[in-house]
XYZ file of C-alpha atoms in Angstrom:
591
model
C -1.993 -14.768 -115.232
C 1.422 -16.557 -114.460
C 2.910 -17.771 -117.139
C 5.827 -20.216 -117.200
C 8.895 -18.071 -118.990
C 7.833 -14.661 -117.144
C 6.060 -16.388 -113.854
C 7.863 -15.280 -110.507
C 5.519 -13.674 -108.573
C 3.354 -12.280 -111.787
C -0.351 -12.360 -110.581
C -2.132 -9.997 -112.809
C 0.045 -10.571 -115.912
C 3.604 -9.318 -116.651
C 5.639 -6.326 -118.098
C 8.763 -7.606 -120.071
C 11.245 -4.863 -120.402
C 14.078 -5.224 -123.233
C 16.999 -2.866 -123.348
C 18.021 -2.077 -126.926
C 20.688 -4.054 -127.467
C 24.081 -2.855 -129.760
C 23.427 -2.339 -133.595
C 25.892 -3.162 -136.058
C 26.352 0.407 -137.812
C 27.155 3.855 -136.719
C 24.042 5.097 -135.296
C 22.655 6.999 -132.423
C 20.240 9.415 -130.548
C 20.347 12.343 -128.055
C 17.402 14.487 -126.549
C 17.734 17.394 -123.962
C 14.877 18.235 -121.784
C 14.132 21.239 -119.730
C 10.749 22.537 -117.770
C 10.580 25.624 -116.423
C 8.812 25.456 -113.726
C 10.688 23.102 -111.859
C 14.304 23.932 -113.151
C 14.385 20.165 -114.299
C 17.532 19.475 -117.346
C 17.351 16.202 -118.367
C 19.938 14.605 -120.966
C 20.238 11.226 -122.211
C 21.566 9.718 -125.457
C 23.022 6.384 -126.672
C 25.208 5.618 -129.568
C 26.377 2.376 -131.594
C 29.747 1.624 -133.033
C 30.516 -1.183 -134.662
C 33.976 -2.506 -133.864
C 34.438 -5.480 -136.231
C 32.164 -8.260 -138.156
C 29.817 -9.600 -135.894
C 30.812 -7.283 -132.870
C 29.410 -3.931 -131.838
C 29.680 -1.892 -128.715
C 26.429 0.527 -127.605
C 26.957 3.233 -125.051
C 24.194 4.801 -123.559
C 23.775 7.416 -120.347
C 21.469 9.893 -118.853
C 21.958 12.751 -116.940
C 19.873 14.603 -114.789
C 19.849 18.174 -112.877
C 16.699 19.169 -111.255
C 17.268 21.202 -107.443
C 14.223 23.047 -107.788
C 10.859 21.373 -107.426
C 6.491 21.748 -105.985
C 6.963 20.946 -102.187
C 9.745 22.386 -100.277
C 11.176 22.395 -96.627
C 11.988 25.952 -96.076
C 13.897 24.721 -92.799
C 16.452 23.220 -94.337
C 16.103 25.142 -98.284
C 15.956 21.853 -99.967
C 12.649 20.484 -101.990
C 11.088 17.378 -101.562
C 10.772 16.374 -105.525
C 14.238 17.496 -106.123
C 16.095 15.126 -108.323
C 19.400 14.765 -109.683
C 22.236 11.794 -110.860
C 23.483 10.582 -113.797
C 23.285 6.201 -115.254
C 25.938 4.973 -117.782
C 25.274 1.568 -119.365
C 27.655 -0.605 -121.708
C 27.098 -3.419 -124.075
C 29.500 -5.410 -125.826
C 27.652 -7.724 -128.277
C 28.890 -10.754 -130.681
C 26.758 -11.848 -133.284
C 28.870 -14.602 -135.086
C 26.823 -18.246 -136.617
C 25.026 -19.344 -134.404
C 25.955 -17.297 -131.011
C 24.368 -14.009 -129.837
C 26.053 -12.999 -126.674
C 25.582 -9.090 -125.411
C 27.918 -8.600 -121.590
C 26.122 -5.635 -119.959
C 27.647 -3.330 -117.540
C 25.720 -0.239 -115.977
C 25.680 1.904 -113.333
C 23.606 4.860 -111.851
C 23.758 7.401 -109.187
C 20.663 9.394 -107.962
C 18.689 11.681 -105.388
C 15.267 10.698 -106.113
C 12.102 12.473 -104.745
C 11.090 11.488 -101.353
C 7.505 11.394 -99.689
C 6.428 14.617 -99.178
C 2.908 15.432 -97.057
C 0.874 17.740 -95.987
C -0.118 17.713 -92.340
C -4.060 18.361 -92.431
C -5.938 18.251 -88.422
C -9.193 19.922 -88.223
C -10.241 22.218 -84.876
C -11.649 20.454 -81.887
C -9.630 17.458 -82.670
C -8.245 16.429 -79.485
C -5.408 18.121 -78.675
C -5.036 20.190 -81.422
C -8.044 22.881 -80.048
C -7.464 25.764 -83.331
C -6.945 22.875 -85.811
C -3.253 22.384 -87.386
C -3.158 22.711 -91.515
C 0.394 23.298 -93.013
C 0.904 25.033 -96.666
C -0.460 22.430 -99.486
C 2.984 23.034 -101.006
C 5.820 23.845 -97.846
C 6.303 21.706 -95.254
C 8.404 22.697 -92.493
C 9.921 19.654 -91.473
C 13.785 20.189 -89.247
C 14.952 16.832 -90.749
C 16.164 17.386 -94.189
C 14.142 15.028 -96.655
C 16.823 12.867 -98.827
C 16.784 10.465 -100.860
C 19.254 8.622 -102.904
C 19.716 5.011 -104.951
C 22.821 3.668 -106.203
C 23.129 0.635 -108.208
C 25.608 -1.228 -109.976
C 25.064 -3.951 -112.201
C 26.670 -6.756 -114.660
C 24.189 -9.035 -117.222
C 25.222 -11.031 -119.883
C 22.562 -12.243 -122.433
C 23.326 -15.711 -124.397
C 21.201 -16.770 -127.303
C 22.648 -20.088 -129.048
C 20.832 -21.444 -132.644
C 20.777 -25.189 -132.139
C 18.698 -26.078 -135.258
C 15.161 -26.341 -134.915
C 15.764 -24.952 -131.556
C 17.237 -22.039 -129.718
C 19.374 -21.724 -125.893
C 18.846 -18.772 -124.170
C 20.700 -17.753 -120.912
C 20.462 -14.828 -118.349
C 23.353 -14.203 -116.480
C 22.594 -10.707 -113.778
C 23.983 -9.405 -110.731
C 23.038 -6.193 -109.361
C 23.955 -4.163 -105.788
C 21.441 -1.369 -105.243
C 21.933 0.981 -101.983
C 19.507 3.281 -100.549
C 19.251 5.728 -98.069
C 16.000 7.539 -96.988
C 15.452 10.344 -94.187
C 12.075 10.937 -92.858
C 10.623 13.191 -89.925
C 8.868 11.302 -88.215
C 6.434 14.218 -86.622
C 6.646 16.686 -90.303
C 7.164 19.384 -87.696
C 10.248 21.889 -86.629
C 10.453 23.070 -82.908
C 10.039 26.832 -83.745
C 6.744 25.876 -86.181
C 5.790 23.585 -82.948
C 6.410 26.424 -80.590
C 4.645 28.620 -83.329
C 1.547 26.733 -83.362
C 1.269 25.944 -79.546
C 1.451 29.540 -79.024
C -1.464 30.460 -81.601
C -3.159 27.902 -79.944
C -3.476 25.829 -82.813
C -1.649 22.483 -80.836
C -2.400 22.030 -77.094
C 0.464 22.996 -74.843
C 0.281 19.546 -73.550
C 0.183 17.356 -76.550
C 2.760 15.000 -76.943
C 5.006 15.924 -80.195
C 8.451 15.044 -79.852
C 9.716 17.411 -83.319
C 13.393 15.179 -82.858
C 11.410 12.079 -83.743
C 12.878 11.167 -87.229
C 14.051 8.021 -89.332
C 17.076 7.206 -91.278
C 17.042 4.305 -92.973
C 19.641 2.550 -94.820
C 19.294 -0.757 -96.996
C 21.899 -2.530 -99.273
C 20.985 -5.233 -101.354
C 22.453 -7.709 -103.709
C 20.471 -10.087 -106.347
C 21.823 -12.290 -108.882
C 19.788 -14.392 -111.281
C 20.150 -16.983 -113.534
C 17.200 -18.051 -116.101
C 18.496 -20.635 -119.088
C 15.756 -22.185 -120.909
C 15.594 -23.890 -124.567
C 12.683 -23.203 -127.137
C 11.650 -24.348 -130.376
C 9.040 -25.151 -132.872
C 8.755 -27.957 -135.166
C 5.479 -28.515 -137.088
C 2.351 -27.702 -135.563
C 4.146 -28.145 -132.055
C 5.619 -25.121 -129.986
C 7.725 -25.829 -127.024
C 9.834 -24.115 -124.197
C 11.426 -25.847 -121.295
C 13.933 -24.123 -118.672
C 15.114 -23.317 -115.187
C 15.829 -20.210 -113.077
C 17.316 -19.066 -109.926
C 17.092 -15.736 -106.998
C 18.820 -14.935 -104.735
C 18.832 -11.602 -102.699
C 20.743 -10.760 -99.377
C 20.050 -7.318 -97.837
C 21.010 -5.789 -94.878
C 18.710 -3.242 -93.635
C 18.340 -0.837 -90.715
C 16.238 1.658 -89.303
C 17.436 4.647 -86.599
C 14.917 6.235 -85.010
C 15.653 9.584 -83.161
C 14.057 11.517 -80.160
C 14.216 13.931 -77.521
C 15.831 12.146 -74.100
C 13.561 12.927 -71.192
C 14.014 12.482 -67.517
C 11.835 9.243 -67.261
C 13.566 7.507 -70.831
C 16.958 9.212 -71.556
C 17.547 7.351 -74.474
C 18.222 9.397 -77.685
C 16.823 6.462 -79.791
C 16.818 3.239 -80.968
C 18.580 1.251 -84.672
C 16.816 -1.404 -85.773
C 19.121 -3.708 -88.634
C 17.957 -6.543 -90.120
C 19.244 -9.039 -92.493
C 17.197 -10.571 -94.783
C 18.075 -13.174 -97.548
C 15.886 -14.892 -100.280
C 16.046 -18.015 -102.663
C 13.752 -18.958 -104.956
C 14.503 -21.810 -107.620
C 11.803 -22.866 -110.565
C 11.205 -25.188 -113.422
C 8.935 -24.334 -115.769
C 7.628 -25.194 -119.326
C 4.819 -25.017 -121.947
C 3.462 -26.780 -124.599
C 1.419 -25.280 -127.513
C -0.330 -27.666 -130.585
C -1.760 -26.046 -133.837
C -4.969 -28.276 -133.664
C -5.991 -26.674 -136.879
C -5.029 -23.930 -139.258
C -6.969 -21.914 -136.567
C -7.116 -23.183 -133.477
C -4.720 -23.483 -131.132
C -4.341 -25.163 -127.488
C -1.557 -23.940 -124.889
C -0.816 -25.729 -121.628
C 2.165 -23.820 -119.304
C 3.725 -25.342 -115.947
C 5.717 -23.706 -113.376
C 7.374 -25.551 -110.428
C 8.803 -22.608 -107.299
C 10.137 -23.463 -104.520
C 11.061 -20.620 -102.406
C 12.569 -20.046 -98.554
C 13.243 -17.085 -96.569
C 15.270 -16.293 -93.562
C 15.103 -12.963 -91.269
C 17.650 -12.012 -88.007
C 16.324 -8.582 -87.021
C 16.968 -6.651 -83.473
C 17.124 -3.512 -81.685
C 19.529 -1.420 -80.234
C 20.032 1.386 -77.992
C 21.421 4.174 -79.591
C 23.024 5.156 -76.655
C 24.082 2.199 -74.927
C 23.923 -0.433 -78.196
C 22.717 -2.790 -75.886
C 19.517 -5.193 -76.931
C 16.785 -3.307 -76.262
C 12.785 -3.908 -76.732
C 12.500 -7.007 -75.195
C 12.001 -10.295 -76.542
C 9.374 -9.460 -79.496
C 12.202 -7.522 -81.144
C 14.950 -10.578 -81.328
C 13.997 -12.562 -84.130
C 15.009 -14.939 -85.884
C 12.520 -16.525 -88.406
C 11.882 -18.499 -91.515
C 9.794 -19.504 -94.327
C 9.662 -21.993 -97.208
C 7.368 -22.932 -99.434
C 6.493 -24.694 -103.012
C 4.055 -23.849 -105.752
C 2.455 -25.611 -109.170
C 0.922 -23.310 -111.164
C -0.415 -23.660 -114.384
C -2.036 -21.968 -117.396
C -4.283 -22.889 -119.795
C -5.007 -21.532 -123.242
C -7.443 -22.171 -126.351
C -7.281 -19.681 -128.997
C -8.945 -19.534 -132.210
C -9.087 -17.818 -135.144
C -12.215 -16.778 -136.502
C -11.054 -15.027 -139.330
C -7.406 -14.617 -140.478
C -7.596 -10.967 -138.607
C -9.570 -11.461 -135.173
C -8.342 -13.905 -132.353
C -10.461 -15.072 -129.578
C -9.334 -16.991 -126.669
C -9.889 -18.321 -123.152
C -7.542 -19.201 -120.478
C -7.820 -20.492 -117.205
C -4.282 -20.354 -114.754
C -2.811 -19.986 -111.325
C -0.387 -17.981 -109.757
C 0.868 -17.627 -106.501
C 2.968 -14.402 -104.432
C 5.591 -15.714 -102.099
C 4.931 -14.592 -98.599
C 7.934 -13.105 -96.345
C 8.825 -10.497 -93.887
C 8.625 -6.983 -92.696
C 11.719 -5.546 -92.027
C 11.023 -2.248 -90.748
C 8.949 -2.354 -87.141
C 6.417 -0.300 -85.586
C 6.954 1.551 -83.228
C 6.755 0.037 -79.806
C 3.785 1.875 -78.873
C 1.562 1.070 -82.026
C -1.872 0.043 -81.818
C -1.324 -2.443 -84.667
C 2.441 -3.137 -84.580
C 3.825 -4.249 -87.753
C 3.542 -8.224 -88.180
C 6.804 -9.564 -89.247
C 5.764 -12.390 -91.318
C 3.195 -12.157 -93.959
C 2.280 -15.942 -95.758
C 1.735 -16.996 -99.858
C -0.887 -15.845 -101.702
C -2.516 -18.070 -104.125
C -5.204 -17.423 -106.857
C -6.476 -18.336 -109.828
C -7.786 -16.324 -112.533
C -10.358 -16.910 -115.859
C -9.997 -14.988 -119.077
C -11.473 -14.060 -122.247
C -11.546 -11.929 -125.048
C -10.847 -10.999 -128.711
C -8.001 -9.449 -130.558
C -7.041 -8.682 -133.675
C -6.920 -6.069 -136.833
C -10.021 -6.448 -138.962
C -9.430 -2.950 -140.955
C -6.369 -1.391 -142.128
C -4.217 0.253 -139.553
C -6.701 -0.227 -137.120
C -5.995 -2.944 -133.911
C -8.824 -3.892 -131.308
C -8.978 -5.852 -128.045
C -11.506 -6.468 -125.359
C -11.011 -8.570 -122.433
C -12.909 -9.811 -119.556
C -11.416 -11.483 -116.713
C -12.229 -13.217 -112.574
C -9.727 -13.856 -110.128
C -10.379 -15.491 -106.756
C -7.431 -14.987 -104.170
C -6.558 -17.277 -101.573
C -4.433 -14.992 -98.775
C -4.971 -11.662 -100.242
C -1.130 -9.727 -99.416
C -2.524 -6.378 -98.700
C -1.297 -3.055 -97.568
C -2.296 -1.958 -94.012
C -0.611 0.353 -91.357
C 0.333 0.144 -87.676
C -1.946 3.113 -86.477
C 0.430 5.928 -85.061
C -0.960 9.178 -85.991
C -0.090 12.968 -85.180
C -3.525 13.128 -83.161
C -2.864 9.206 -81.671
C -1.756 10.505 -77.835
C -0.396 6.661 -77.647
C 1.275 7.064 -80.634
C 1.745 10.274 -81.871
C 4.605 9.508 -85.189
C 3.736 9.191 -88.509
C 2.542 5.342 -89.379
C 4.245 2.702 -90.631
C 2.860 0.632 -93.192
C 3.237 -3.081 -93.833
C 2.099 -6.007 -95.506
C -0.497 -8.618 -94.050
C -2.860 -11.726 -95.598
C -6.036 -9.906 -95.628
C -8.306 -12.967 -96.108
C -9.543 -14.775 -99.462
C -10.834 -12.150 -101.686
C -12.139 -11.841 -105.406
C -11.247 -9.583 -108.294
C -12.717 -8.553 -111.791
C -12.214 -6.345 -114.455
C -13.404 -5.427 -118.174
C -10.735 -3.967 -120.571
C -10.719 -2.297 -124.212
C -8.772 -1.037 -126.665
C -8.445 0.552 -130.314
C -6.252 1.984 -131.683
C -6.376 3.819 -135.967
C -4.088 5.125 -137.896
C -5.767 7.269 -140.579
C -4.701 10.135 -143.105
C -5.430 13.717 -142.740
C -4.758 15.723 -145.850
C -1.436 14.972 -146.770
C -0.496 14.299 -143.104
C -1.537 11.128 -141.053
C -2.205 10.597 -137.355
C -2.456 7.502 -135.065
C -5.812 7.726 -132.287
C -5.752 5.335 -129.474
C -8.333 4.593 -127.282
C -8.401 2.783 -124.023
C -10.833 2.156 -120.992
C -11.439 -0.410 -118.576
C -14.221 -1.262 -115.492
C -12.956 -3.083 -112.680
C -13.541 -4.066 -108.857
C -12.284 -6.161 -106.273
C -13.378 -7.615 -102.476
C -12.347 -9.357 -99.464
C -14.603 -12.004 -98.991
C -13.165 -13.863 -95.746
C -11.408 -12.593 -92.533
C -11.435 -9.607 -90.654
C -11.503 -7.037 -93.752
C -14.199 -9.438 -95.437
C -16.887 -7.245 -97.410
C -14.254 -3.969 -98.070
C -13.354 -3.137 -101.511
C -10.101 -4.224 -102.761
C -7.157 -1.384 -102.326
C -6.270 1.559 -104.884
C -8.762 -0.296 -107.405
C -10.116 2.743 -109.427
C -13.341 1.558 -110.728
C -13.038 3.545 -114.176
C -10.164 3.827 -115.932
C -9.593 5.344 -119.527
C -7.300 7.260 -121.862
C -6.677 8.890 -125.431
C -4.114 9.249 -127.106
C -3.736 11.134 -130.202
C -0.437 11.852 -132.641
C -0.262 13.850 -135.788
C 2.374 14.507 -138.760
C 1.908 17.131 -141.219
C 4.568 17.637 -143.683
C 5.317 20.882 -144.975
C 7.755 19.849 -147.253
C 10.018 16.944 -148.120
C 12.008 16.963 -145.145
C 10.061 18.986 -142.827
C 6.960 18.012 -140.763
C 4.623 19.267 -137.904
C 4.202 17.311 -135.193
C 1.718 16.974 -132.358
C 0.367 14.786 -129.783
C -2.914 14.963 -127.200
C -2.648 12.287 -124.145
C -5.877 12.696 -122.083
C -5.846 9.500 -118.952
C -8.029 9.642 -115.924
C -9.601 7.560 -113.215
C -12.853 7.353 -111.055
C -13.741 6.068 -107.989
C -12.318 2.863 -106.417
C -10.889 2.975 -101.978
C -8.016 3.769 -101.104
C -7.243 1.649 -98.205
C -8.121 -1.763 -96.623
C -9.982 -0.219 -94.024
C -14.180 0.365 -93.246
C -13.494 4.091 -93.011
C -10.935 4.549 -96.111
C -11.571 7.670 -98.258
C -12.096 7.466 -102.328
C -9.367 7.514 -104.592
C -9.404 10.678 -105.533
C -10.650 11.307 -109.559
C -8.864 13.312 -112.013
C -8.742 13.447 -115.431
C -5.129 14.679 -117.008
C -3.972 16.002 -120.549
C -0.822 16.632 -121.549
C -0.183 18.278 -125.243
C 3.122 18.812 -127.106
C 3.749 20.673 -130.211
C 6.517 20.284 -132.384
C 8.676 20.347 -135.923
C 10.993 17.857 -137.184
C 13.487 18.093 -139.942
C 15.222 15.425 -140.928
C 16.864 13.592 -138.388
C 16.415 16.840 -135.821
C 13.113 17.592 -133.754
C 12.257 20.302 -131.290
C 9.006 20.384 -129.441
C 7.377 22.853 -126.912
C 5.080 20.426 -123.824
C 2.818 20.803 -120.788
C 2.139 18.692 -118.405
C -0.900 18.557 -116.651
C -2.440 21.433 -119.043
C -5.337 22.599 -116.768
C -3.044 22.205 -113.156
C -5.594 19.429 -111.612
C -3.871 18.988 -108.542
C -5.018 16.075 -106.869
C -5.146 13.628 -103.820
C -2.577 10.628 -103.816
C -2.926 10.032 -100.604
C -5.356 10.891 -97.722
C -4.734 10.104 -93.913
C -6.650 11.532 -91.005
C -3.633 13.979 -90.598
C -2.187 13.173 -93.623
C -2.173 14.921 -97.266
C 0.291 13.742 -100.492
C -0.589 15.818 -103.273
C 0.383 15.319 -107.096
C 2.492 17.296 -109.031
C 1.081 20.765 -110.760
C 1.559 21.637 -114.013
C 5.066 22.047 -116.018
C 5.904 23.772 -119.543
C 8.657 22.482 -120.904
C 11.098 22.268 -124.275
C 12.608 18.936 -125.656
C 15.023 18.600 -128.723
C 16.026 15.287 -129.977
C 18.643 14.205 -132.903
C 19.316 11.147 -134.237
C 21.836 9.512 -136.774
């Protein structure tokens, strides 16, 4: 649950991320990457130099070349998954008495996959009379799909010994652009004639194949977190501050064929959005005993949001829409949350504990609108969810090399921010573009889950391997409003994995190396709706196979061993499809 130092926003729990920070010796690493089957070359690599006492620079980068790819656009020769760019980051670092202070600047260029989707419409479905199914793998779609993200960013990371206590400061600003094309009706005009003439789509059914969206967001954050920590006898302490803010200006063109009764090409749809958030927070934690210890965390957020959105003719650039496309909104709001924790020892090895906290989801806006003819239109502004969540469990490593947990936990969720969509379909006459999803407060709603893990290392021969073990049982509903009594959204109710790594040395600086990873899911909806389909289940294994010598490894991969292609997605027109399998080579080095 939300905690005080990692709280914004952190319902279920949070992820802390650390980038390795500049050593202070002449060291480094490099790997190249290639898979076959999708032409992918992937390079990255980072080296340390130390450039006097107490100061040492790290540069790191990645590079990556990948045109080929699973789903491709044979209109325009381009596929879907393609991916290529390169990221460069620099640290400067000082680590002189008592200060710790690492600058960070970093920047990164990419085309990134974009959706991709199969369009799926059995026969007899109203206005398609033979039934329309495109290739599971080529979709011939006359807007090119792209996708690209550029960001730029500057961080500087202070840590200050005080005595008895420690400052730390977080100092980041980052711009990120994006640009993302999407057709909006996944169809050409010669596949569109095509099919109408096979008789697979009804002369008269309205497709409009220039219906398409380009979409264009730029956005700037900084952040500033400076908090003080520190432990003196049985008493552990933490107290700080932090501030967001994020302006971005986004817009949406949308494209179509001009008719005698609307001659407009199209509409563009900017928006500006801007958020602050400001927090105190702090925690307390008291060694009662030798064994058990208490843990009491506070978090104060107060947060407000502001929105100017309209819509244009693309022909005119006059205000178009009428009045339910001006707006100009807000929303502010405040938060306590809290967590409480009691942990005890029962031997020097095994930790249980139980905790009881809040947390609480800002609410905001949607930027990007339906369109007008949607049976649902897309509701700009979404509230706060609240909830509050009980946990338990036990921890610890009772045999050597071996590490357990098992948790159990119930959240109840005031305001549920859920995933819905605005209803457009292909085989929607009213509406008959691809959907636009958006967020909404579902209701109140409940959660709960059971998780495990082990994990062994062991000897084998005169190698040794490490066997991890993993699997969890969880669910979720809405229990008020109008989706009360659906399951909670892409909640698989199974989920499990193994993972198993081996080292066999054949001599003093050679060794075999392997590694099994088997992860699947089961069952759980896919959508907040009464007529969503399953998730779909899959299990997955991936093995590698390798040889290391000395500070040199190469290793042979696949992917996705037995090619379970699978459902990500399913719409009533609409299939998304995962990725088959690859085969690939990787060497690494490292000094």
């Amino acid at each position: 649950t939300q905690g005080a130092l990692y709280g914004r926003n952190a319902v279920g729990g949070a992820i802390n991320i650390i980038s390795a920070a500049p050593e202070f010796d002449l060291s480094g690493w490099g790997s190249v990457r290639y898979t076959f089957e999708n032409n992918a070359l992937q390079v990255q690599g980072a080296v340390n130099v130390p450039v006097a006492d107490g100061l040492a620079f790290r540069l790191s980068g990645e590079l990556v070349e990948q045109d080929d790819g699973f789903f491709y656009n044979p209109d325009n020769d381009v596929y879907f998954d393609q991916q290529k760019g390169h990221g460069l980051r620099g640290q400067l670092r000082l680590n002189r008495g008592p200060v710790d202070l690492t600058i960070m600047a970093e920047t990164q260029s990419f085309t990134v996959p974009t959706i991709h989707y199969q369009i799926s419409i059995p026969a007899g479905t109203p206005g398609f009379p033979g039934g329309y199914t495109q290739d599971r793998f080529n979709y011939p779609w006359d807007t090119a799909p792209r996708a690209t993200q550029d960001v730029d960013g500057l961080q500087a990371l202070l840590k200050i010994d005080l005595g008895g206590a420690e400052l730390s400061g977080t100092t980041s600003y980052r711009r990120r652009h994006s640009e993302y094309d999407l057709d909006n009706d996944a169809i050409s005009p010669a596949e569109l004639a095509r099919a109408r003439a096979a008789g697979q789509i009804g002369a008269a059914t309205p497709l409009d194949p220039s219906a398409a969206s380009f979409i264009v967001d730029t956005t700037d954050i900084f952040s500033q977190d400076l908090h003080i920590s520190g432990k003196s006898g049985r008493l552990t302490w933490l107290a700080g501050a932090d501030a967001y803010i994020l302006d971005s200006d986004f817009s949406v063109t949308t494209t179509r064929t001009p008719t005698p009764a609307n001659r407009s090409p199209g509409n563009i749809a900017p928006a500006r959005l801007n958020f602050e958030s400001y927090a105190a927070y702090g925690s307390l934690g008291y060694d009662l005993t030798d064994s058990l210890n208490v843990t009491g965390e506070l978090r104060y957020t107060r947060d407000s949001r502001t929105i100017t959105a309209r819509l244009f003719d693309l022909a005119t650039l006059l205000p178009t829409g009428g009045p339910t496309r001006i707006i100009d909104d807000s929303i502010t709001a405040d938060n306590l949350s809290y967590n409480a924790t009691l942990a005890y020892k029962i031997t020097p090895d095994i930790l249980a504990y139980g905790k009881v906290g809040s947390s609480y989801r800002a609410g905001g806006f949607n930027t990007r609108l339906s369109d007008p003819r949607a049976p649902r239109p897309v509701e700009v502004l979404f509230g706060n969810e609240k909830s509050t969540t009980y946990e338990g469990g036990f921890k610890g490593s009772p045999v050597r090399r071996g590490y357990f947990a098992i948790s159990g936990y119930f959240t109840k969720l005031e305001d549920l921010i859920a995933q819905v969509d605005d209803g457009c379909a292909l085989t929607n006459a009213a509406c008959p573009v691809a959907a636009v999803a958006y967020l909404t407060n579902a209701g109140d709603a409940e959660s709960w889950g059971i998780e495990a893990e082990y994990s062994q290392g062991f000897d084998l021969g005169g190698g040794s391997g490490r066997l991890a073990l993993s699997g969890s049982r969880q669910g979720g509903e809405v229990k008020s409003g109008r989706f009360a009594g659906l399951d909670l959204a892409q909640v698989p109710d199974w989920l499990a994995s193994a993972n198993l790594n081996l080292r066999y040395p054949v001599s003093r600086d050679v060794s075999l190396i392997s590694n099994v990873l088997v992860n699947g899911q089961w069952g759980g909806k896919q959508e907040l709706t009464a007529t969503s389909v399953d998730l779909d289940d899959y299990v997955l294994v991936n093995l590698r196979l390798g040889v290391e010598v000395g500070g040199f490894s190469i290793s042979a991969f696949a992917n996705n061993v037995f090619d379970n292609v699978y459902f990500v997605a399913q719409a009533p027109t609409i299939n998304r499809y995962s990725q088959p399998r690859v085969f690939g080579v990787e060497a690494r080095a490292r000094f």
